[in-house]
């Protein structure tokens, strides 16, 4: 069985943004919090099968994989 590609989401708040990577096969992923001073927090996450509904309810939108990867690269 072929694996699905991860999906990427973001939400911009007043002074920070949150980007989320979700692997739909395993419901695992990464959350990045980008602060105004440029600091980026990275958290490995485990989600439940309702993650996509939760993200939609919290007004997250799809984002580009490159945007996510650019921020992720700054955490290393």
mmCIF file of C-alpha atoms in Angstrom:
data_model
loop_
_atom_site.group_PDB
_atom_site.id
_atom_site.type_symbol
_atom_site.label_atom_id
_atom_site.label_comp_id
_atom_site.label_asym_id
_atom_site.label_seq_id
_atom_site.Cartn_x
_atom_site.Cartn_y
_atom_site.Cartn_z
ATOM 1 C CA UNK A 1 0.000 0.000 0.000
ATOM 2 C CA UNK A 2 1.386 3.409 -0.971
ATOM 3 C CA UNK A 3 2.025 5.946 1.738
ATOM 4 C CA UNK A 4 0.212 9.263 1.580
ATOM 5 C CA UNK A 5 2.232 12.465 1.484
ATOM 6 C CA UNK A 6 2.314 14.629 4.606
ATOM 7 C CA UNK A 7 -0.053 17.587 4.643
ATOM 8 C CA UNK A 8 0.910 21.069 5.814
ATOM 9 C CA UNK A 9 -1.171 23.709 7.565
ATOM 10 C CA UNK A 10 -0.648 27.126 9.109
ATOM 11 C CA UNK A 11 -2.407 29.783 11.108
ATOM 12 C CA UNK A 12 -1.186 33.307 11.687
ATOM 13 C CA UNK A 13 -2.024 34.815 15.056
ATOM 14 C CA UNK A 14 -1.459 38.435 16.125
ATOM 15 C CA UNK A 15 2.240 38.091 16.876
ATOM 16 C CA UNK A 16 3.244 34.536 15.958
ATOM 17 C CA UNK A 17 2.350 31.742 13.583
ATOM 18 C CA UNK A 18 1.882 28.013 13.922
ATOM 19 C CA UNK A 19 2.739 25.557 11.162
ATOM 20 C CA UNK A 20 1.758 21.897 11.349
ATOM 21 C CA UNK A 21 2.892 18.860 9.369
ATOM 22 C CA UNK A 22 0.545 15.854 9.536
ATOM 23 C CA UNK A 23 1.335 12.385 8.223
ATOM 24 C CA UNK A 24 -2.153 11.035 7.398
ATOM 25 C CA UNK A 25 -1.011 7.385 7.546
ATOM 26 C CA UNK A 26 0.334 7.462 11.099
ATOM 27 C CA UNK A 27 -1.272 10.636 12.491
ATOM 28 C CA UNK A 28 2.147 11.875 13.575
ATOM 29 C CA UNK A 29 3.868 15.082 12.640
ATOM 30 C CA UNK A 30 5.591 18.272 13.683
ATOM 31 C CA UNK A 31 4.328 21.562 15.065
ATOM 32 C CA UNK A 32 6.401 24.712 14.593
ATOM 33 C CA UNK A 33 5.702 27.916 16.486
ATOM 34 C CA UNK A 34 7.373 30.926 14.866
ATOM 35 C CA UNK A 35 7.800 33.849 17.272
ATOM 36 C CA UNK A 36 8.198 37.500 16.182
ATOM 37 C CA UNK A 37 11.837 37.537 17.334
ATOM 38 C CA UNK A 38 12.601 34.688 14.904
ATOM 39 C CA UNK A 39 12.760 31.960 17.547
ATOM 40 C CA UNK A 40 11.157 28.714 16.374
ATOM 41 C CA UNK A 41 9.838 26.034 18.700
ATOM 42 C CA UNK A 42 9.628 22.506 17.263
ATOM 43 C CA UNK A 43 7.446 19.801 18.813
ATOM 44 C CA UNK A 44 7.041 16.206 17.613
ATOM 45 C CA UNK A 45 3.316 15.445 17.719
ATOM 46 C CA UNK A 46 0.941 12.481 17.780
ATOM 47 C CA UNK A 47 -2.569 13.278 16.563
ATOM 48 C CA UNK A 48 -5.876 11.443 16.581
ATOM 49 C CA UNK A 49 -7.905 10.642 13.487
ATOM 50 C CA UNK A 50 -9.923 13.854 13.906
ATOM 51 C CA UNK A 51 -6.893 16.128 13.406
ATOM 52 C CA UNK A 52 -8.079 17.447 10.043
ATOM 53 C CA UNK A 53 -11.468 18.421 11.491
ATOM 54 C CA UNK A 54 -9.710 20.035 14.467
ATOM 55 C CA UNK A 55 -7.399 22.059 12.220
ATOM 56 C CA UNK A 56 -10.336 23.257 10.111
ATOM 57 C CA UNK A 57 -12.322 24.234 13.200
ATOM 58 C CA UNK A 58 -9.295 26.186 14.499
ATOM 59 C CA UNK A 59 -9.099 28.020 11.140
ATOM 60 C CA UNK A 60 -5.812 26.542 9.941
ATOM 61 C CA UNK A 61 -5.301 26.700 6.188
ATOM 62 C CA UNK A 62 -3.195 24.546 3.894
ATOM 63 C CA UNK A 63 0.309 25.847 3.360
ATOM 64 C CA UNK A 64 3.155 25.069 1.031
ATOM 65 C CA UNK A 65 5.653 22.344 1.930
ATOM 66 C CA UNK A 66 8.504 24.732 1.089
ATOM 67 C CA UNK A 67 7.297 27.301 3.623
ATOM 68 C CA UNK A 68 7.191 24.619 6.311
ATOM 69 C CA UNK A 69 10.612 23.222 5.360
ATOM 70 C CA UNK A 70 12.223 26.689 5.417
ATOM 71 C CA UNK A 71 11.118 27.185 9.024
ATOM 72 C CA UNK A 72 12.010 23.610 9.970
ATOM 73 C CA UNK A 73 15.555 24.071 8.619
ATOM 74 C CA UNK A 74 16.053 26.940 11.080
ATOM 75 C CA UNK A 75 15.461 24.569 14.054
ATOM 76 C CA UNK A 76 18.518 22.427 13.325
#
